[in-house]
Amino acid sequence: MNNLPSFNAPKITVIGTGYLGATHAICMAVMGFDVLGFDVDERKIARLSAGEVPFYEPGLPEKLHEALASGRLRFTTDLDEVAQFGDVHFICVGTPQAPNSTAANLTFVDAAFAGLAARITRKALLVGKSTVPIGTAARLAGMVADISPLGADLEVAWNPEFLREGYAVQDTLHPDRLVFGVASAWSESMLRRAFEPLLADGTPLIVADMPTAELVKVAANSFLATKISFINAMAEVCEATAADVSTLAKALSLDDRIGGRFLKPGLGFGGGCLPKDIRAFKHRAEQLGVGQAVSFLGEVDSINNRRRVRTVDLVRELAGGSLAGVRVAALGAAFKPNSDDVRDAPALDVARMLYLEGAVVTVYDPEANANAHRLYPDLNYVDSLAAAVEGADVVALLTEWDEFRSAGPDYLGGLVRHRRIVDGRHALDSGLYVSSGWEYRALGRPYQAAPYGTAPAGQAAVADAELKRPA
């Protein structure tokens, strides 16, 4: 990033120092802005101030050290200080799924906007980055005008984020697009000043009204979730016909109208965004009277969850029909590699279901063990791949960390009790494992790989059983 902000660069505040907020604050300081990060969690602020990122994100600790050393980044728990400091205030608090509902919980967003509105005494811009239901920005703008001593002069805008966990630094410093949801020329000009280095680098910019900006994020997540669930729906069909979803996905990906990105069969999506965002979107559409337009998202969610149950089925089948007392090595707990996030994680969900059926489950994840243990303390966690697979009756690869991909069938085979593996992420070379004496299963694929024109022993019986399996 060579384009430092101009002399009239606004002072930036970031409200909320979770995954989104901490990343945004750090990267804005790296870009040359004076930044003040805020959170109500004193421990989190203390850790960030000491140069420690409170979650796992590759490359972010180094950027935090750089930003702190520059003197451009500070953290506080004092909202009055934030109100006095900032020209542009980015609100990056969470919008989790509401208790007993599929709606988004906007408690934290409302509190952040209200707290700032009551304290700011000079013209400034409040910018929402959190993922919210359509219409939230307009509602908040009205609330802010009612609360603020400035009235309508304290403006609201929306700037949705598009971060991928594991690539957050890259996505912040080199985004594929910026979206500004604005209601005035002044708010647009302030956002342009706040993102001047990125715009100077040629980052595409979409300037929209606030409802459209809100919709961009949930529409993008809904499309990605739909594409993932589409190929997993095809996997269900493949399991009923002995077809191979991996080959099917490859063939589809060569059609440039479809493409291969997110056309990855396996255990499905999870994390803190896609599952709750598509549910909240569907809920909001129903409130607006257009629920039928996005009713398909209910089936997208259902397909995704069925893949978890089916993965348990595959482990049970490899174990001989019962999981009671079966030693299962669960490789992975995070919802994706290069993350320690276990929110709605398919891997951890599968491990829990295996445990509830009587399996002796040993979990290993390179980064997410601690978070997983807090969520499901009754599972057994170990600190190495070797400890996880030693003596296992079945190995279940549930998160596609490179460590698991590169371990190799011979190394793992020397540790397990039985060479049986369920590849929940289509991450392994099935032919290599089968040739090394492993029984290999994967969602949407035949019992084991075979050279073209041959049928390995037991293939016909397994295919016949798949045809008779209830949907």
PDB file of C-alpha atoms in Angstrom, residues 45-242:
ATOM      1  CA  ILE A  45      -8.693  -4.171  24.618  1.00  0.00           C
ATOM      2  CA  ALA A  46      -5.777  -4.990  26.923  1.00  0.00           C
ATOM      3  CA  ARG A  47      -4.650  -7.834  24.669  1.00  0.00           C
ATOM      4  CA  LEU A  48      -4.848  -5.740  21.503  1.00  0.00           C
ATOM      5  CA  SER A  49      -3.013  -2.857  23.172  1.00  0.00           C
ATOM      6  CA  ALA A  50      -0.285  -5.310  24.133  1.00  0.00           C
ATOM      7  CA  GLY A  51       0.056  -6.488  20.533  1.00  0.00           C
ATOM      8  CA  GLU A  52      -1.919  -9.721  20.846  1.00  0.00           C
ATOM      9  CA  VAL A  53      -4.724 -10.577  18.403  1.00  0.00           C
ATOM     10  CA  PRO A  54      -7.446 -12.397  20.396  1.00  0.00           C
ATOM     11  CA  PHE A  55      -8.296 -14.788  17.547  1.00  0.00           C
ATOM     12  CA  TYR A  56      -6.406 -16.662  14.850  1.00  0.00           C
ATOM     13  CA  GLU A  57      -5.995 -14.860  11.536  1.00  0.00           C
ATOM     14  CA  PRO A  58      -2.876 -15.360   9.390  1.00  0.00           C
ATOM     15  CA  GLY A  59      -0.844 -12.190   8.949  1.00  0.00           C
ATOM     16  CA  LEU A  60      -2.867 -10.050  11.327  1.00  0.00           C
ATOM     17  CA  PRO A  61      -0.487 -10.180  14.338  1.00  0.00           C
ATOM     18  CA  GLU A  62       2.312  -8.785  12.190  1.00  0.00           C
ATOM     19  CA  LYS A  63       0.051  -5.969  10.970  1.00  0.00           C
ATOM     20  CA  LEU A  64      -0.997  -5.208  14.553  1.00  0.00           C
ATOM     21  CA  HIS A  65       2.634  -4.839  15.619  1.00  0.00           C
ATOM     22  CA  GLU A  66       3.273  -2.581  12.624  1.00  0.00           C
ATOM     23  CA  ALA A  67       0.259  -0.397  13.390  1.00  0.00           C
ATOM     24  CA  LEU A  68       1.058  -0.051  17.102  1.00  0.00           C
ATOM     25  CA  ALA A  69       4.692   0.770  16.366  1.00  0.00           C
ATOM     26  CA  SER A  70       3.610   3.523  13.977  1.00  0.00           C
ATOM     27  CA  GLY A  71       1.715   5.276  16.771  1.00  0.00           C
ATOM     28  CA  ARG A  72      -1.371   5.514  14.569  1.00  0.00           C
ATOM     29  CA  LEU A  73      -3.398   2.864  16.422  1.00  0.00           C
ATOM     30  CA  ARG A  74      -4.775   2.934  19.954  1.00  0.00           C
ATOM     31  CA  PHE A  75      -7.535   1.092  21.790  1.00  0.00           C
ATOM     32  CA  THR A  76      -9.931   2.237  24.505  1.00  0.00           C
ATOM     33  CA  THR A  77     -12.995   1.296  26.528  1.00  0.00           C
ATOM     34  CA  ASP A  78     -14.087   4.936  26.846  1.00  0.00           C
ATOM     35  CA  LEU A  79     -16.889   5.797  24.418  1.00  0.00           C
ATOM     36  CA  ASP A  80     -16.659   9.498  25.306  1.00  0.00           C
ATOM     37  CA  GLU A  81     -13.069   9.467  24.045  1.00  0.00           C
ATOM     38  CA  VAL A  82     -14.238   7.799  20.837  1.00  0.00           C
ATOM     39  CA  ALA A  83     -16.931  10.443  20.279  1.00  0.00           C
ATOM     40  CA  GLN A  84     -14.431  13.270  20.684  1.00  0.00           C
ATOM     41  CA  PHE A  85     -11.727  11.635  18.544  1.00  0.00           C
ATOM     42  CA  GLY A  86     -13.389  10.483  15.365  1.00  0.00           C
ATOM     43  CA  ASP A  87     -14.561  12.027  12.117  1.00  0.00           C
ATOM     44  CA  VAL A  88     -15.708   8.710  10.652  1.00  0.00           C
ATOM     45  CA  HIS A  89     -16.956   6.037  13.072  1.00  0.00           C
ATOM     46  CA  PHE A  90     -17.143   2.454  11.758  1.00  0.00           C
ATOM     47  CA  ILE A  91     -19.580   0.238  13.684  1.00  0.00           C
ATOM     48  CA  CYS A  92     -18.378  -3.366  13.479  1.00  0.00           C
ATOM     49  CA  VAL A  93     -20.340  -5.118  16.230  1.00  0.00           C
ATOM     50  CA  GLY A  94     -21.898  -8.558  15.907  1.00  0.00           C
ATOM     51  CA  THR A  95     -25.378  -9.387  14.642  1.00  0.00           C
ATOM     52  CA  PRO A  96     -25.837 -12.964  15.879  1.00  0.00           C
ATOM     53  CA  GLN A  97     -28.947 -15.007  15.323  1.00  0.00           C
ATOM     54  CA  ALA A  98     -31.615 -14.008  17.828  1.00  0.00           C
ATOM     55  CA  PRO A  99     -32.603 -16.492  20.562  1.00  0.00           C
ATOM     56  CA  ASN A 100     -35.546 -18.681  19.519  1.00  0.00           C
ATOM     57  CA  SER A 101     -35.745 -17.016  16.096  1.00  0.00           C
ATOM     58  CA  THR A 102     -34.019 -16.928  12.722  1.00  0.00           C
ATOM     59  CA  ALA A 103     -33.961 -13.115  12.839  1.00  0.00           C
ATOM     60  CA  ALA A 104     -30.778 -11.113  13.389  1.00  0.00           C
ATOM     61  CA  ASN A 105     -30.184  -9.809  16.907  1.00  0.00           C
ATOM     62  CA  LEU A 106     -29.568  -6.071  16.461  1.00  0.00           C
ATOM     63  CA  THR A 107     -29.080  -5.278  20.151  1.00  0.00           C
ATOM     64  CA  PHE A 108     -25.376  -4.508  19.794  1.00  0.00           C
ATOM     65  CA  VAL A 109     -25.817  -2.439  16.631  1.00  0.00           C
ATOM     66  CA  ASP A 110     -28.583  -0.348  18.170  1.00  0.00           C
ATOM     67  CA  ALA A 111     -26.549   0.219  21.339  1.00  0.00           C
ATOM     68  CA  ALA A 112     -23.456   1.319  19.400  1.00  0.00           C
ATOM     69  CA  PHE A 113     -25.328   3.838  17.245  1.00  0.00           C
ATOM     70  CA  ALA A 114     -27.316   5.172  20.194  1.00  0.00           C
ATOM     71  CA  GLY A 115     -24.246   5.496  22.408  1.00  0.00           C
ATOM     72  CA  LEU A 116     -22.343   7.478  19.796  1.00  0.00           C
ATOM     73  CA  ALA A 117     -25.335   9.613  18.817  1.00  0.00           C
ATOM     74  CA  ALA A 118     -25.784  10.770  22.390  1.00  0.00           C
ATOM     75  CA  ARG A 119     -22.117  11.776  22.729  1.00  0.00           C
ATOM     76  CA  ILE A 120     -20.978  13.278  19.417  1.00  0.00           C
ATOM     77  CA  THR A 121     -21.164  17.081  19.397  1.00  0.00           C
ATOM     78  CA  ARG A 122     -19.599  17.910  15.994  1.00  0.00           C
ATOM     79  CA  LYS A 123     -20.470  16.859  12.481  1.00  0.00           C
ATOM     80  CA  ALA A 124     -19.341  13.298  11.865  1.00  0.00           C
ATOM     81  CA  LEU A 125     -20.309  10.175   9.960  1.00  0.00           C
ATOM     82  CA  LEU A 126     -21.520   6.908  11.496  1.00  0.00           C
ATOM     83  CA  VAL A 127     -20.804   4.005   9.161  1.00  0.00           C
ATOM     84  CA  GLY A 128     -22.314   0.579   9.653  1.00  0.00           C
ATOM     85  CA  LYS A 129     -20.234  -2.389   8.518  1.00  0.00           C
ATOM     86  CA  SER A 130     -22.190  -5.094  10.337  1.00  0.00           C
ATOM     87  CA  THR A 131     -24.435  -7.399   8.304  1.00  0.00           C
ATOM     88  CA  VAL A 132     -28.006  -6.263   8.987  1.00  0.00           C
ATOM     89  CA  PRO A 133     -31.534  -6.769   7.609  1.00  0.00           C
ATOM     90  CA  ILE A 134     -32.654  -4.435   4.838  1.00  0.00           C
ATOM     91  CA  GLY A 135     -34.104  -1.249   6.290  1.00  0.00           C
ATOM     92  CA  THR A 136     -31.878  -1.207   9.370  1.00  0.00           C
ATOM     93  CA  ALA A 137     -29.764   1.732   8.157  1.00  0.00           C
ATOM     94  CA  ALA A 138     -32.804   3.913   7.529  1.00  0.00           C
ATOM     95  CA  ARG A 139     -34.222   3.050  10.937  1.00  0.00           C
ATOM     96  CA  LEU A 140     -30.910   3.833  12.610  1.00  0.00           C
ATOM     97  CA  ALA A 141     -30.615   7.147  10.767  1.00  0.00           C
ATOM     98  CA  GLY A 142     -33.962   8.181  12.211  1.00  0.00           C
ATOM     99  CA  MET A 143     -32.968   7.024  15.685  1.00  0.00           C
ATOM    100  CA  VAL A 144     -29.646   8.879  15.514  1.00  0.00           C
ATOM    101  CA  ALA A 145     -31.352  12.105  14.419  1.00  0.00           C
ATOM    102  CA  ASP A 146     -33.758  11.830  17.359  1.00  0.00           C
ATOM    103  CA  ILE A 147     -31.017  11.173  19.924  1.00  0.00           C
ATOM    104  CA  SER A 148     -28.180  13.389  18.686  1.00  0.00           C
ATOM    105  CA  PRO A 149     -27.848  17.015  19.777  1.00  0.00           C
ATOM    106  CA  LEU A 150     -26.843  17.609  16.129  1.00  0.00           C
ATOM    107  CA  GLY A 151     -30.071  16.182  14.767  1.00  0.00           C
ATOM    108  CA  ALA A 152     -29.842  15.222  11.096  1.00  0.00           C
ATOM    109  CA  ASP A 153     -26.331  16.667  10.850  1.00  0.00           C
ATOM    110  CA  LEU A 154     -25.015  13.452  12.375  1.00  0.00           C
ATOM    111  CA  GLU A 155     -25.278  11.285   9.277  1.00  0.00           C
ATOM    112  CA  VAL A 156     -25.424   7.521   8.783  1.00  0.00           C
ATOM    113  CA  ALA A 157     -23.972   5.494   5.904  1.00  0.00           C
ATOM    114  CA  TRP A 158     -23.417   1.805   5.223  1.00  0.00           C
ATOM    115  CA  ASN A 159     -20.240   0.081   4.032  1.00  0.00           C
ATOM    116  CA  PRO A 160     -20.676  -3.717   4.026  1.00  0.00           C
ATOM    117  CA  GLU A 161     -17.661  -5.940   4.552  1.00  0.00           C
ATOM    118  CA  PHE A 162     -16.681  -8.924   2.413  1.00  0.00           C
ATOM    119  CA  LEU A 163     -13.936 -10.539   4.475  1.00  0.00           C
ATOM    120  CA  ARG A 164     -13.028 -14.198   4.184  1.00  0.00           C
ATOM    121  CA  GLU A 165     -11.670 -15.706   7.378  1.00  0.00           C
ATOM    122  CA  GLY A 166      -8.097 -16.771   6.710  1.00  0.00           C
ATOM    123  CA  TYR A 167      -7.694 -14.002   4.113  1.00  0.00           C
ATOM    124  CA  ALA A 168      -8.927 -10.974   6.063  1.00  0.00           C
ATOM    125  CA  VAL A 169      -5.777  -8.881   5.702  1.00  0.00           C
ATOM    126  CA  GLN A 170      -5.691  -9.394   1.951  1.00  0.00           C
ATOM    127  CA  ASP A 171      -9.411  -8.682   1.636  1.00  0.00           C
ATOM    128  CA  THR A 172      -9.121  -5.446   3.643  1.00  0.00           C
ATOM    129  CA  LEU A 173      -5.990  -4.040   2.040  1.00  0.00           C
ATOM    130  CA  HIS A 174      -6.798  -5.271  -1.483  1.00  0.00           C
ATOM    131  CA  PRO A 175     -10.588  -5.716  -1.701  1.00  0.00           C
ATOM    132  CA  ASP A 176     -12.275  -6.769  -4.922  1.00  0.00           C
ATOM    133  CA  ARG A 177     -14.807  -3.930  -4.476  1.00  0.00           C
ATOM    134  CA  LEU A 178     -16.019  -1.220  -2.118  1.00  0.00           C
ATOM    135  CA  VAL A 179     -19.706  -0.492  -1.605  1.00  0.00           C
ATOM    136  CA  PHE A 180     -20.895   2.828  -0.174  1.00  0.00           C
ATOM    137  CA  GLY A 181     -24.507   3.115   0.897  1.00  0.00           C
ATOM    138  CA  VAL A 182     -25.112   6.852   1.311  1.00  0.00           C
ATOM    139  CA  ALA A 183     -27.900   9.405   1.616  1.00  0.00           C
ATOM    140  CA  SER A 184     -25.936  12.575   0.791  1.00  0.00           C
ATOM    141  CA  ALA A 185     -23.007  13.873  -1.214  1.00  0.00           C
ATOM    142  CA  TRP A 186     -21.250  14.780   2.030  1.00  0.00           C
ATOM    143  CA  SER A 187     -21.345  11.215   3.409  1.00  0.00           C
ATOM    144  CA  GLU A 188     -20.038   9.896   0.079  1.00  0.00           C
ATOM    145  CA  SER A 189     -17.168  12.397   0.182  1.00  0.00           C
ATOM    146  CA  MET A 190     -16.287  11.352   3.741  1.00  0.00           C
ATOM    147  CA  LEU A 191     -16.189   7.694   2.775  1.00  0.00           C
ATOM    148  CA  ARG A 192     -14.048   8.509  -0.234  1.00  0.00           C
ATOM    149  CA  ARG A 193     -11.584  10.254   2.099  1.00  0.00           C
ATOM    150  CA  ALA A 194     -11.672   7.285   4.484  1.00  0.00           C
ATOM    151  CA  PHE A 195     -10.830   4.857   1.670  1.00  0.00           C
ATOM    152  CA  GLU A 196      -8.579   7.155  -0.378  1.00  0.00           C
ATOM    153  CA  PRO A 197      -5.597   4.720  -0.506  1.00  0.00           C
ATOM    154  CA  LEU A 198      -7.762   1.876  -1.798  1.00  0.00           C
ATOM    155  CA  LEU A 199      -9.502   4.043  -4.374  1.00  0.00           C
ATOM    156  CA  ALA A 200      -6.130   5.378  -5.528  1.00  0.00           C
ATOM    157  CA  ASP A 201      -5.062   1.763  -6.077  1.00  0.00           C
ATOM    158  CA  GLY A 202      -7.992   1.306  -8.442  1.00  0.00           C
ATOM    159  CA  THR A 203     -10.380  -0.649  -6.218  1.00  0.00           C
ATOM    160  CA  PRO A 204     -13.802  -0.714  -7.938  1.00  0.00           C
ATOM    161  CA  LEU A 205     -16.411   1.385  -6.144  1.00  0.00           C
ATOM    162  CA  ILE A 206     -20.177   0.989  -6.107  1.00  0.00           C
ATOM    163  CA  VAL A 207     -22.075   3.985  -4.713  1.00  0.00           C
ATOM    164  CA  ALA A 208     -25.642   3.067  -3.816  1.00  0.00           C
ATOM    165  CA  ASP A 209     -28.538   3.930  -1.582  1.00  0.00           C
ATOM    166  CA  MET A 210     -28.426   2.352   1.861  1.00  0.00           C
ATOM    167  CA  PRO A 211     -30.988  -0.441   1.273  1.00  0.00           C
ATOM    168  CA  THR A 212     -29.025  -1.629  -1.766  1.00  0.00           C
ATOM    169  CA  ALA A 213     -25.768  -1.564   0.189  1.00  0.00           C
ATOM    170  CA  GLU A 214     -27.369  -3.650   2.939  1.00  0.00           C
ATOM    171  CA  LEU A 215     -28.669  -6.098   0.352  1.00  0.00           C
ATOM    172  CA  VAL A 216     -25.318  -6.540  -1.413  1.00  0.00           C
ATOM    173  CA  LYS A 217     -23.818  -8.426   1.525  1.00  0.00           C
ATOM    174  CA  VAL A 218     -26.747 -10.747   2.255  1.00  0.00           C
ATOM    175  CA  ALA A 219     -27.304 -11.380  -1.454  1.00  0.00           C
ATOM    176  CA  ALA A 220     -23.646 -12.324  -1.925  1.00  0.00           C
ATOM    177  CA  ASN A 221     -23.719 -14.697   1.043  1.00  0.00           C
ATOM    178  CA  SER A 222     -26.997 -16.212  -0.132  1.00  0.00           C
ATOM    179  CA  PHE A 223     -25.585 -16.859  -3.596  1.00  0.00           C
ATOM    180  CA  LEU A 224     -22.449 -18.518  -2.211  1.00  0.00           C
ATOM    181  CA  ALA A 225     -24.475 -20.658   0.193  1.00  0.00           C
ATOM    182  CA  THR A 226     -26.776 -21.678  -2.644  1.00  0.00           C
ATOM    183  CA  LYS A 227     -23.882 -22.716  -4.873  1.00  0.00           C
ATOM    184  CA  ILE A 228     -22.357 -24.819  -2.091  1.00  0.00           C
ATOM    185  CA  SER A 229     -25.682 -26.464  -1.295  1.00  0.00           C
ATOM    186  CA  PHE A 230     -26.377 -27.080  -4.991  1.00  0.00           C
ATOM    187  CA  ILE A 231     -23.344 -29.315  -5.405  1.00  0.00           C
ATOM    188  CA  ASN A 232     -24.143 -31.017  -2.108  1.00  0.00           C
ATOM    189  CA  ALA A 233     -27.683 -31.661  -3.359  1.00  0.00           C
ATOM    190  CA  MET A 234     -26.070 -33.301  -6.375  1.00  0.00           C
ATOM    191  CA  ALA A 235     -24.004 -35.350  -3.929  1.00  0.00           C
ATOM    192  CA  GLU A 236     -27.241 -36.707  -2.467  1.00  0.00           C
ATOM    193  CA  VAL A 237     -28.321 -37.760  -5.952  1.00  0.00           C
ATOM    194  CA  CYS A 238     -24.914 -39.336  -6.567  1.00  0.00           C
ATOM    195  CA  GLU A 239     -25.189 -41.352  -3.364  1.00  0.00           C
ATOM    196  CA  ALA A 240     -28.493 -42.782  -4.607  1.00  0.00           C
ATOM    197  CA  THR A 241     -27.047 -43.757  -8.013  1.00  0.00           C
ATOM    198  CA  ALA A 242     -23.383 -44.669  -7.356  1.00  0.00           C
TER     199      ALA A 242
END
